[in-house]
Amino acid sequence: MWMICKKEWQQFFSSLTGYLALAVFLLLNGLLLFVFPDTSILNFGYATLGGFFSLAPWVLLFLVPTITMRSLADEFRGGNFEILSTLPLSSAQIVWGKFLGALLVVLSALVPTIIYAVSMQALSVTGGLDIGATLGSYIGLLLLGAVFTAIGICASSFTHNTVVAFISGAFICFLLYSGFGAISKLPVFRAGADYYIEMLGIDFHYRSISRGVIRLADLLYFGLLVYFFLSLTRKNLENR
């Protein structure tokens, strides 16, 4: 499993495309946070990274499928999956190896953003960042990235085409992140039903953790989503 994980990590950074994807992620977040006036945190008048943690999920929604789109689709297209199948590894080990390797790449994209927190703390004249909320938000981003990674790998297991894997992965991530929130606002859902529908969406639990309070319900939600999509991927591989 760790061999697969290492291979996934090295494969992403073996070409300029991998570095370019991470550079675009950091550049885009930097522009949104410090340059564009409508979203610049410098215009808030107080120390907060709320803008970053609100925008980052939307950037990850496209970055993560870019990372995962080749995970299994390329293996199928190049005929390498047959070689993988001959190794003394179970389908679950292959899937988890792919998942952990891709998640390490996502983590590599998130770690440099800590400089935003350091910069904001240094620029703050009065008070400073809410450390609890900031830490909770980073945990939320990592869990969000884990779910998006599981979804992306699952999408990649259903096709030989990396473009199809990217589009379908990004679409499912979008639906689960914001779809239930949008549906809950429909007039037909009243008398508290809207709240329970919104609870089904990723955004609800991400915002909950971002407040700095780590609830067991939120951790279970993210964990179950990861388990569901990785189990679906494993089943798909076993049926090939």
XYZ file of N, CA and C in Angstrom:
720
model
N 0.828 -1.216 0.000
C 0.000 0.000 0.000
C 0.858 1.260 0.000
N 1.918 1.245 0.828
C 2.773 2.427 0.903
C 3.577 2.613 -0.375
N 3.826 1.512 -1.093
C 4.496 1.604 -2.380
C 3.613 2.352 -3.382
N 2.313 2.043 -3.360
C 1.356 2.730 -4.230
C 1.276 4.201 -3.851
N 1.242 4.465 -2.551
C 1.181 5.843 -2.046
C 2.386 6.651 -2.524
N 3.568 6.064 -2.382
C 4.798 6.743 -2.800
C 4.814 6.984 -4.303
N 4.350 5.989 -5.064
C 4.306 6.120 -6.520
C 3.366 7.247 -6.938
N 2.215 7.321 -6.274
C 1.227 8.366 -6.591
C 1.814 9.752 -6.332
N 2.499 9.894 -5.208
C 3.141 11.158 -4.844
C 4.203 11.540 -5.872
N 5.080 10.608 -6.188
C 6.182 10.888 -7.109
C 5.682 11.157 -8.519
N 4.626 10.452 -8.916
C 4.097 10.627 -10.262
C 3.540 12.030 -10.458
N 2.902 12.562 -9.427
C 2.320 13.902 -9.554
C 3.405 14.957 -9.700
N 4.499 14.794 -8.970
C 5.568 15.790 -9.001
C 6.679 15.450 -10.001
N 6.437 14.442 -10.847
C 7.448 14.073 -11.838
C 7.388 14.944 -13.083
N 6.355 15.760 -13.190
C 6.217 16.646 -14.347
C 5.931 18.066 -13.884
N 6.075 18.987 -14.804
C 5.836 20.399 -14.500
C 4.375 20.652 -14.164
N 3.483 19.801 -14.683
C 2.049 19.987 -14.469
C 1.692 19.987 -12.987
N 2.308 19.095 -12.222
C 2.026 19.021 -10.796
C 2.400 20.292 -10.067
N 3.602 20.775 -10.331
C 4.048 22.016 -9.688
C 3.197 23.200 -10.152
N 2.800 23.172 -11.419
C 1.989 24.264 -11.962
C 0.623 24.311 -11.293
N 0.026 23.136 -11.064
C -1.290 23.082 -10.421
C -1.239 23.666 -9.014
N -0.208 23.316 -8.249
C -0.071 23.851 -6.891
C 0.229 25.343 -6.917
N 1.040 25.773 -7.897
C 1.367 27.195 -8.013
C 0.122 28.013 -8.328
N -0.727 27.485 -9.205
C -1.975 28.180 -9.552
C -2.883 28.267 -8.331
N -2.943 27.193 -7.538
C -3.757 27.186 -6.314
C -3.311 28.279 -5.353
N -2.008 28.356 -5.119
C -1.470 29.349 -4.183
C -1.597 30.762 -4.738
N -1.350 30.918 -6.044
C -1.446 32.239 -6.668
C -2.878 32.752 -6.639
N -3.813 31.877 -6.978
C -5.215 32.283 -7.005
C -5.696 32.693 -5.623
N -5.350 31.895 -4.618
C -5.730 32.253 -3.248
C -5.064 33.549 -2.807
N -3.802 33.738 -3.189
C -3.087 34.963 -2.840
C -3.725 36.195 -3.457
N -4.120 36.078 -4.728
C -4.771 37.206 -5.407
C -6.113 37.530 -4.763
N -6.882 36.491 -4.465
C -8.196 36.705 -3.862
C -8.087 37.305 -2.463
N -7.037 36.943 -1.753
C -6.901 37.382 -0.362
C -6.268 38.751 -0.202
N -5.342 39.087 -1.096
C -4.562 40.307 -0.875
C -4.662 41.353 -1.992
N -5.164 40.969 -3.171
C -5.133 41.888 -4.311
C -6.523 42.365 -4.708
N -7.431 41.446 -4.994
C -8.764 41.833 -5.455
C -9.516 42.548 -4.334
N -9.971 43.778 -4.559
C -10.564 44.585 -3.478
C -11.822 43.986 -2.854
N -12.626 43.275 -3.643
C -13.883 42.736 -3.116
C -13.672 41.600 -2.124
N -12.526 40.927 -2.223
C -12.269 39.777 -1.348
C -11.027 39.947 -0.482
N -10.330 41.072 -0.616
C -9.074 41.260 0.111
C -9.301 41.325 1.618
N -8.553 40.512 2.360
C -8.681 40.517 3.820
C -8.070 41.775 4.424
N -7.303 42.520 3.634
C -6.696 43.755 4.128
C -7.737 44.856 4.310
N -8.910 44.672 3.683
C -9.962 45.685 3.774
C -10.934 45.434 4.921
N -10.747 44.339 5.659
C -11.690 44.005 6.721
C -11.508 44.871 7.960
N -10.304 45.384 8.192
C -10.055 46.227 9.352
C -9.749 45.448 10.619
N -9.742 44.134 10.538
C -9.391 43.311 11.698
C -8.795 41.996 11.192
N -8.096 41.306 12.091
C -7.386 40.084 11.697
C -8.364 38.925 11.523
N -8.492 38.453 10.301
C -9.359 37.312 10.025
C -8.914 36.608 8.750
N -9.032 35.318 8.746
C -8.787 34.526 7.547
C -10.089 33.912 7.043
N -11.197 34.502 7.488
C -12.506 33.995 7.079
C -12.670 33.973 5.577
N -12.138 34.998 4.904
C -12.228 35.053 3.446
C -11.515 33.887 2.791
N -10.330 33.573 3.301
C -9.556 32.460 2.749
C -10.290 31.141 2.939
N -10.800 30.904 4.147
C -11.457 29.627 4.425
C -12.818 29.518 3.739
N -13.366 30.645 3.294
C -14.599 30.605 2.503
C -14.308 30.331 1.032
N -13.176 30.850 0.545
C -12.827 30.713 -0.870
C -12.082 29.421 -1.177
N -11.264 28.948 -0.235
C -10.414 27.775 -0.475
C -11.194 26.529 -0.908
N -12.367 26.229 -0.310
C -13.094 25.033 -0.763
C -13.447 25.075 -2.245
N -13.752 26.279 -2.762
C -14.110 26.387 -4.175
C -12.896 26.170 -5.073
N -11.732 26.590 -4.601
C -10.510 26.350 -5.370
C -10.144 24.866 -5.299
N -10.282 24.270 -4.112
C -10.002 22.838 -3.953
C -10.951 21.990 -4.788
N -12.150 22.490 -4.995
C -13.147 21.764 -5.765
C -12.646 21.459 -7.176
N -11.764 22.318 -7.694
C -11.176 22.090 -9.020
C -9.769 21.513 -8.924
N -9.021 21.892 -7.888
C -7.652 21.394 -7.757
C -7.618 19.896 -7.482
N -8.445 19.417 -6.553
C -8.385 18.008 -6.157
C -8.730 17.070 -7.315
N -9.799 17.334 -8.098
C -10.036 16.469 -9.260
C -8.892 16.502 -10.273
N -8.165 17.619 -10.325
C -6.983 17.680 -11.187
C -5.913 16.711 -10.694
N -5.788 16.596 -9.385
C -4.803 15.690 -8.788
C -5.205 14.226 -8.976
N -6.497 13.940 -8.830
C -6.954 12.543 -8.809
C -7.379 11.995 -10.165
N -7.547 12.851 -11.167
C -8.137 12.385 -12.426
C -7.306 11.296 -13.112
N -5.995 11.272 -12.862
C -5.135 10.268 -13.483
C -4.942 9.021 -12.612
N -5.413 9.063 -11.383
C -5.107 8.003 -10.415
C -5.376 6.603 -10.950
N -6.567 6.377 -11.459
C -6.911 5.058 -11.992
C -7.196 5.093 -13.489
N -7.683 6.230 -13.989
C -7.978 6.331 -15.422
C -6.731 6.077 -16.262
N -5.600 6.627 -15.846
C -4.344 6.407 -16.570
C -3.883 4.956 -16.476
N -4.134 4.335 -15.325
C -3.758 2.926 -15.155
C -4.548 2.047 -16.127
N -5.832 2.360 -16.293
C -6.671 1.598 -17.221
C -6.231 1.829 -18.666
N -6.028 3.093 -19.003
C -5.704 3.445 -20.388
C -4.348 2.887 -20.815
N -3.390 2.908 -19.905
C -2.051 2.425 -20.249
C -1.861 0.934 -20.042
N -2.898 0.251 -19.552
C -2.790 -1.181 -19.315
C -1.995 -1.540 -18.076
N -1.729 -0.540 -17.238
C -0.929 -0.791 -16.033
C -1.733 -1.415 -14.898
N -3.059 -1.330 -14.996
C -3.870 -1.883 -13.913
C -3.722 -3.399 -13.839
N -3.528 -4.031 -15.000
C -3.319 -5.481 -15.010
C -2.041 -5.842 -14.257
N -1.022 -4.982 -14.387
C 0.233 -5.209 -13.657
C 0.002 -5.026 -12.160
N -0.769 -3.976 -11.812
C -1.098 -3.742 -10.402
C -1.831 -4.939 -9.805
N -2.697 -5.539 -10.619
C -3.513 -6.656 -10.140
C -2.678 -7.890 -9.825
N -1.496 -7.988 -10.446
C -0.636 -9.155 -10.205
C 0.202 -9.007 -8.937
N 0.258 -7.794 -8.396
C 1.035 -7.573 -7.175
C 0.315 -8.185 -5.973
N 1.059 -8.548 -4.945
C 0.423 -9.130 -3.745
C -0.291 -8.071 -2.909
N -1.232 -7.405 -3.553
C -1.994 -6.345 -2.896
C -3.475 -6.576 -3.134
N -4.275 -6.320 -2.126
C -5.725 -6.409 -2.290
C -6.236 -5.146 -2.970
N -7.472 -5.207 -3.457
C -8.079 -4.022 -4.076
C -8.153 -2.872 -3.081
N -8.437 -3.206 -1.824
C -8.524 -2.169 -0.788
C -7.177 -1.487 -0.589
N -6.092 -2.249 -0.609
C -4.756 -1.669 -0.431
C -4.386 -0.760 -1.599
N -4.766 -1.162 -2.810
C -4.509 -0.322 -3.986
C -5.265 0.998 -3.862
N -6.540 0.903 -3.490
C -7.378 2.104 -3.373
C -6.860 3.023 -2.274
N -6.547 2.459 -1.112
C -6.062 3.288 -0.009
C -4.686 3.877 -0.315
N -3.859 3.129 -1.032
C -2.560 3.664 -1.439
C -2.719 4.861 -2.359
N -3.637 4.734 -3.327
C -3.922 5.845 -4.240
C -4.468 7.043 -3.463
N -5.371 6.760 -2.544
C -6.000 7.825 -1.759
C -4.978 8.575 -0.917
N -4.158 7.850 -0.186
C -3.178 8.491 0.698
C -2.142 9.273 -0.097
N -1.728 8.745 -1.249
C -0.767 9.467 -2.086
C -1.333 10.783 -2.582
N -2.594 10.746 -3.059
C -3.236 11.969 -3.542
C -3.490 12.942 -2.397
N -3.847 12.409 -1.216
C -4.105 13.278 -0.065
C -2.829 13.981 0.391
N -1.696 13.321 0.264
C -0.416 13.958 0.591
C -0.145 15.139 -0.338
N -0.543 15.001 -1.596
C -0.383 16.110 -2.545
C -1.279 17.278 -2.137
N -2.520 16.968 -1.745
C -3.440 18.013 -1.275
C -2.863 18.702 -0.047
N -2.303 17.916 0.859
C -1.681 18.480 2.061
C -0.511 19.386 1.685
N 0.218 19.015 0.639
C 1.340 19.840 0.166
C 0.861 21.192 -0.341
N -0.372 21.235 -0.828
C -0.939 22.502 -1.290
C -1.416 23.355 -0.121
N -1.868 22.708 0.947
C -2.417 23.448 2.091
C -1.339 23.994 3.019
N -0.255 23.247 3.192
C 0.786 23.656 4.147
C 1.344 25.050 3.853
N 1.674 25.391 2.583
C 2.222 26.734 2.329
C 1.260 27.870 2.666
N -0.056 27.569 2.729
C -1.017 28.637 3.026
C -0.928 29.096 4.478
N -0.190 28.359 5.301
C 0.007 28.794 6.690
C 0.662 30.172 6.722
N 1.377 30.503 5.638
C 2.012 31.828 5.568
C 0.965 32.937 5.598
N -0.258 32.635 5.126
C -1.332 33.627 5.194
C -1.659 33.939 6.654
N -1.730 32.896 7.479
C -2.023 33.090 8.903
C -0.900 33.851 9.587
N 0.345 33.501 9.250
C 1.498 34.188 9.839
C 1.507 35.656 9.432
N 1.225 35.917 8.151
C 1.204 37.297 7.648
C 0.105 38.108 8.314
N -1.077 37.509 8.438
C -2.195 38.222 9.049
C -1.918 38.519 10.517
N -1.303 37.584 11.213
C -0.959 37.800 12.617
C 0.055 38.928 12.748
N 1.019 38.979 11.815
C 2.054 40.015 11.856
C 1.491 41.383 11.500
N 0.496 41.416 10.585
C -0.078 42.688 10.145
C -1.105 43.237 11.129
N -1.574 42.383 12.039
C -2.610 42.795 12.977
C -2.063 43.820 13.968
N -2.758 44.940 14.074
C -2.355 46.004 14.996
C -2.978 45.776 16.371
N -4.250 45.425 16.375
C -4.952 45.170 17.636
C -5.412 43.720 17.661
N -5.173 43.057 18.762
C -5.606 41.670 18.890
C -4.820 40.757 17.976
N -5.485 39.814 17.389
C -4.844 38.865 16.491
C -5.856 37.859 16.007
N -5.361 36.822 15.358
C -6.246 35.796 14.846
C -6.859 34.980 15.979
N -8.057 34.492 15.740
C -8.675 33.528 16.649
C -8.007 32.183 16.370
N -7.076 31.791 17.228
C -6.277 30.590 16.991
C -7.156 29.343 16.911
N -8.151 29.251 17.792
C -9.035 28.089 17.793
C -9.795 27.948 16.490
N -10.372 29.066 16.027
C -11.133 29.041 14.780
C -10.223 28.767 13.589
N -9.005 29.341 13.616
C -8.061 29.128 12.514
C -7.631 27.668 12.442
N -7.316 27.082 13.598
C -6.923 25.673 13.640
C -8.075 24.778 13.193
N -9.277 25.093 13.676
C -10.453 24.325 13.278
C -10.702 24.407 11.786
N -10.483 25.591 11.215
C -10.690 25.782 9.782
C -9.693 24.973 8.965
N -8.450 24.904 9.431
C -7.451 24.097 8.721
C -7.790 22.609 8.811
N -8.277 22.168 9.961
C -8.716 20.778 10.097
C -9.886 20.516 9.151
N -10.802 21.486 9.079
C -11.932 21.372 8.166
C -11.490 21.285 6.719
N -10.496 22.098 6.337
C -9.982 22.057 4.966
C -9.351 20.708 4.647
N -8.618 20.157 5.608
C -7.984 18.854 5.393
C -9.044 17.760 5.233
N -10.074 17.790 6.068
C -11.156 16.812 5.955
C -11.913 16.988 4.646
N -12.132 18.239 4.265
C -12.784 18.538 2.993
C -11.948 17.996 1.840
N -10.626 18.228 1.912
C -9.726 17.720 0.882
C -9.744 16.204 0.819
N -9.880 15.546 1.984
C -9.935 14.081 2.024
C -11.184 13.566 1.316
N -12.316 14.213 1.558
C -13.560 13.804 0.899
C -13.467 14.042 -0.603
N -12.996 15.217 -1.013
C -12.844 15.509 -2.439
C -11.895 14.513 -3.102
N -10.834 14.115 -2.379
C -9.876 13.145 -2.915
C -10.541 11.792 -3.126
N -11.323 11.344 -2.149
C -12.032 10.065 -2.274
C -13.015 10.104 -3.440
N -13.703 11.228 -3.604
C -14.647 11.380 -4.712
C -13.905 11.351 -6.043
N -12.788 12.069 -6.124
C -12.019 12.134 -7.363
C -11.473 10.782 -7.777
N -10.971 10.006 -6.820
C -10.446 8.672 -7.124
C -11.582 7.747 -7.555
N -12.725 7.878 -6.909
C -13.890 7.085 -7.295
C -14.299 7.404 -8.734
N -14.342 8.682 -9.080
C -14.693 9.085 -10.446
C -13.677 8.553 -11.446
N -12.410 8.556 -11.070
C -11.347 8.077 -11.952
C -11.433 6.573 -12.187
N -12.085 5.846 -11.275
C -12.175 4.389 -11.403
C -13.249 3.943 -12.388
N -14.055 4.890 -12.869
C -15.156 4.540 -13.764
C -14.866 4.861 -15.226
N -13.676 5.353 -15.533
C -13.403 5.773 -16.906
C -11.931 5.629 -17.257
N -11.660 5.546 -18.562
C -10.288 5.553 -19.059
C -9.856 6.969 -19.430
N -10.818 7.884 -19.458
C -10.579 9.250 -19.929
C -10.358 10.184 -18.741
N -9.188 10.821 -18.688
C -8.878 11.695 -17.549
C -9.751 12.946 -17.527
N -10.146 13.432 -18.699
C -11.003 14.628 -18.750
C -12.377 14.309 -18.167
N -12.901 13.150 -18.535
C -14.191 12.711 -17.984
C -14.078 12.530 -16.471
N -12.953 11.974 -16.021
C -12.726 11.786 -14.581
C -12.699 13.128 -13.861
N -12.056 14.129 -14.468
C -11.993 15.459 -13.855
C -13.380 16.093 -13.770
N -14.101 16.080 -14.890
C -15.412 16.740 -14.938
C -16.394 16.070 -13.975
N -16.450 14.739 -14.010
C -17.391 14.030 -13.132
C -17.004 14.187 -11.665
N -15.706 14.153 -11.370
C -15.256 14.342 -9.992
C -15.595 15.722 -9.468
N -15.313 16.749 -10.273
C -15.609 18.125 -9.866
C -17.113 18.334 -9.702
N -17.899 17.703 -10.579
C -19.354 17.863 -10.522
C -19.927 17.246 -9.244
N -19.466 16.052 -8.899
C -19.950 15.398 -7.675
C -19.520 16.187 -6.438
N -18.280 16.681 -6.447
C -17.804 17.513 -5.328
C -18.678 18.751 -5.169
N -19.017 19.375 -6.293
C -19.858 20.575 -6.271
C -21.240 20.260 -5.704
N -21.828 19.157 -6.166
C -23.167 18.788 -5.698
C -23.182 18.530 -4.196
N -22.205 17.771 -3.717
C -22.184 17.440 -2.292
C -21.787 18.630 -1.423
N -21.001 19.540 -1.984
C -20.573 20.695 -1.193
C -21.674 21.739 -1.068
N -22.309 22.077 -2.171
C -23.283 23.176 -2.127
C -24.690 22.783 -2.551
N -24.864 21.592 -3.101
C -26.173 21.200 -3.621
C -27.256 21.124 -2.566
N -26.961 20.487 -1.443
C -27.981 20.333 -0.400
C -28.340 21.676 0.232
N -27.352 22.561 0.341
C -27.628 23.897 0.866
C -28.578 24.656 -0.039
N -28.377 24.515 -1.356
C -29.250 25.192 -2.321
C -30.653 24.593 -2.291
N -30.733 23.269 -2.204
C -32.039 22.601 -2.164
C -32.809 22.988 -0.900
N -32.097 23.132 0.215
C -32.760 23.449 1.490
C -33.428 24.814 1.477
N -33.003 25.679 0.556
C -33.573 27.029 0.489
C -34.838 27.092 -0.363
N -35.214 25.980 -0.981
C -36.443 25.958 -1.774
C -37.653 26.158 -0.864
N -38.655 26.911 -1.333
C -39.827 27.228 -0.492
C -40.588 26.000 -0.011
N -40.461 24.890 -0.724
C -41.224 23.698 -0.368
C -40.763 23.093 0.960
N -39.538 23.400 1.350
C -39.002 22.834 2.594
C -39.153 23.846 3.725
N -40.074 23.560 4.619
C -40.343 24.460 5.739
C -40.388 23.663 7.048
N -40.684 24.358 8.127
C -40.878 23.739 9.452
C -39.690 22.889 9.878
N -38.492 23.399 9.629
C -37.294 22.711 10.094
C -36.722 21.692 9.134
N -37.472 21.333 8.080
C -36.978 20.344 7.119
C -35.753 20.865 6.382
N -35.711 22.185 6.176
C -34.576 22.777 5.464
C -33.264 22.548 6.224
N -33.326 22.586 7.552
C -32.123 22.392 8.368
C -31.555 20.987 8.183
N -32.429 19.989 8.197
C -31.972 18.603 8.082
C -31.455 18.296 6.678
N -32.032 18.938 5.682
C -31.529 18.756 4.317
C -30.157 19.401 4.180
N -30.002 20.596 4.758
C -28.711 21.283 4.709
C -27.632 20.466 5.421
N -28.017 19.731 6.454
C -27.072 18.905 7.209
C -26.440 17.809 6.353
N -27.085 17.458 5.255
C -26.559 16.407 4.380
C -25.383 16.894 3.546
N -25.220 18.214 3.443
C -24.172 18.783 2.601
C -22.839 18.941 3.318
N -21.764 18.903 2.545
C -20.415 19.046 3.105
C -20.221 20.426 3.714
N -20.757 21.446 3.067
C -20.549 22.826 3.519
C -21.031 23.031 4.951
N -22.142 22.405 5.307
C -22.702 22.541 6.659
C -21.685 22.086 7.705
N -21.088 20.936 7.496
C -20.148 20.373 8.470
C -18.793 21.074 8.410
N -18.419 21.541 7.225
C -17.167 22.302 7.107
C -17.262 23.604 7.893
N -18.391 24.303 7.751
C -18.584 25.555 8.485
C -18.652 25.314 9.987
N -19.212 24.182 10.372
C -19.299 23.837 11.796
C -17.905 23.681 12.405
N -17.026 22.955 11.730
C -15.661 22.767 12.228
C -14.884 24.076 12.182
N -15.159 24.907 11.185
C -14.437 26.172 11.025
C -14.685 27.141 12.169
N -15.703 26.892 12.967
C -15.961 27.747 14.134
C -14.996 27.439 15.278
N -14.222 26.379 15.119
C -13.251 26.023 16.146
C -13.737 24.962 17.106
N -14.933 24.433 16.852
C -15.496 23.383 17.706
C -15.517 22.079 16.911
N -14.733 21.095 17.346
C -14.665 19.816 16.647
C -15.702 18.876 17.251
N -16.787 18.642 16.507
C -17.850 17.760 16.989
C -17.672 16.358 16.410
N -18.034 15.358 17.196
C -17.943 13.974 16.739
C -18.814 13.748 15.506
N -19.979 14.401 15.469
C -20.896 14.235 14.339
C -20.246 14.686 13.034
N -19.488 15.787 13.091
C -18.818 16.287 11.884
C -17.703 15.343 11.443
N -16.935 14.836 12.406
C -15.854 13.900 12.080
C -16.415 12.616 11.478
N -17.519 12.129 12.045
C -18.154 10.922 11.514
C -18.677 11.155 10.107
N -19.223 12.333 9.871
C -19.758 12.660 8.547
C -18.658 12.577 7.493
N -17.541 13.253 7.743
C -16.443 13.238 6.776
C -15.858 11.830 6.635
N -15.701 11.140 7.768
C -15.145 9.790 7.733
C -16.014 8.826 6.940
N -17.327 8.915 7.121
C -18.246 8.031 6.410
C -18.260 8.322 4.914
N -18.153 9.595 4.542
C -18.106 9.935 3.117
C -16.856 9.362 2.459
N -15.718 9.512 3.128
C -14.465 8.956 2.594
C -14.593 7.443 2.457
N -15.102 6.803 3.494
C -15.249 5.342 3.481
C -16.197 4.900 2.369
N -17.298 5.617 2.183
C -18.282 5.255 1.160
C -17.670 5.299 -0.236
N -17.010 6.404 -0.573
C -16.482 6.544 -1.930
C -15.291 5.620 -2.180
N -14.483 5.369 -1.170
C -13.368 4.436 -1.350
C -13.882 2.997 -1.444
N -14.937 2.680 -0.714
C -15.542 1.346 -0.815
C -16.166 1.147 -2.188
N -16.802 2.191 -2.707
C -17.382 2.132 -4.050
C -16.285 1.928 -5.092
N -15.161 2.599 -4.894
C -14.019 2.432 -5.796
C -13.494 1.001 -5.741
N -13.363 0.473 -4.535
C -12.873 -0.903 -4.374
C -13.801 -1.895 -5.064
N -15.107 -1.737 -4.870
C -16.079 -2.618 -5.510
C -15.968 -2.532 -7.027
N -15.786 -1.325 -7.527
C -15.671 -1.128 -8.973
C -14.440 -1.835 -9.524
N -13.332 -1.764 -8.807
C -12.106 -2.432 -9.252
C -12.269 -3.951 -9.219
N -12.941 -4.457 -8.208
C -13.125 -5.907 -8.089
C -14.041 -6.454 -9.175
N -14.919 -5.599 -9.708
C -15.859 -6.035 -10.743
C -15.307 -5.894 -12.156
N -14.111 -5.355 -12.293
C -13.538 -5.163 -13.624
C -13.063 -6.503 -14.192
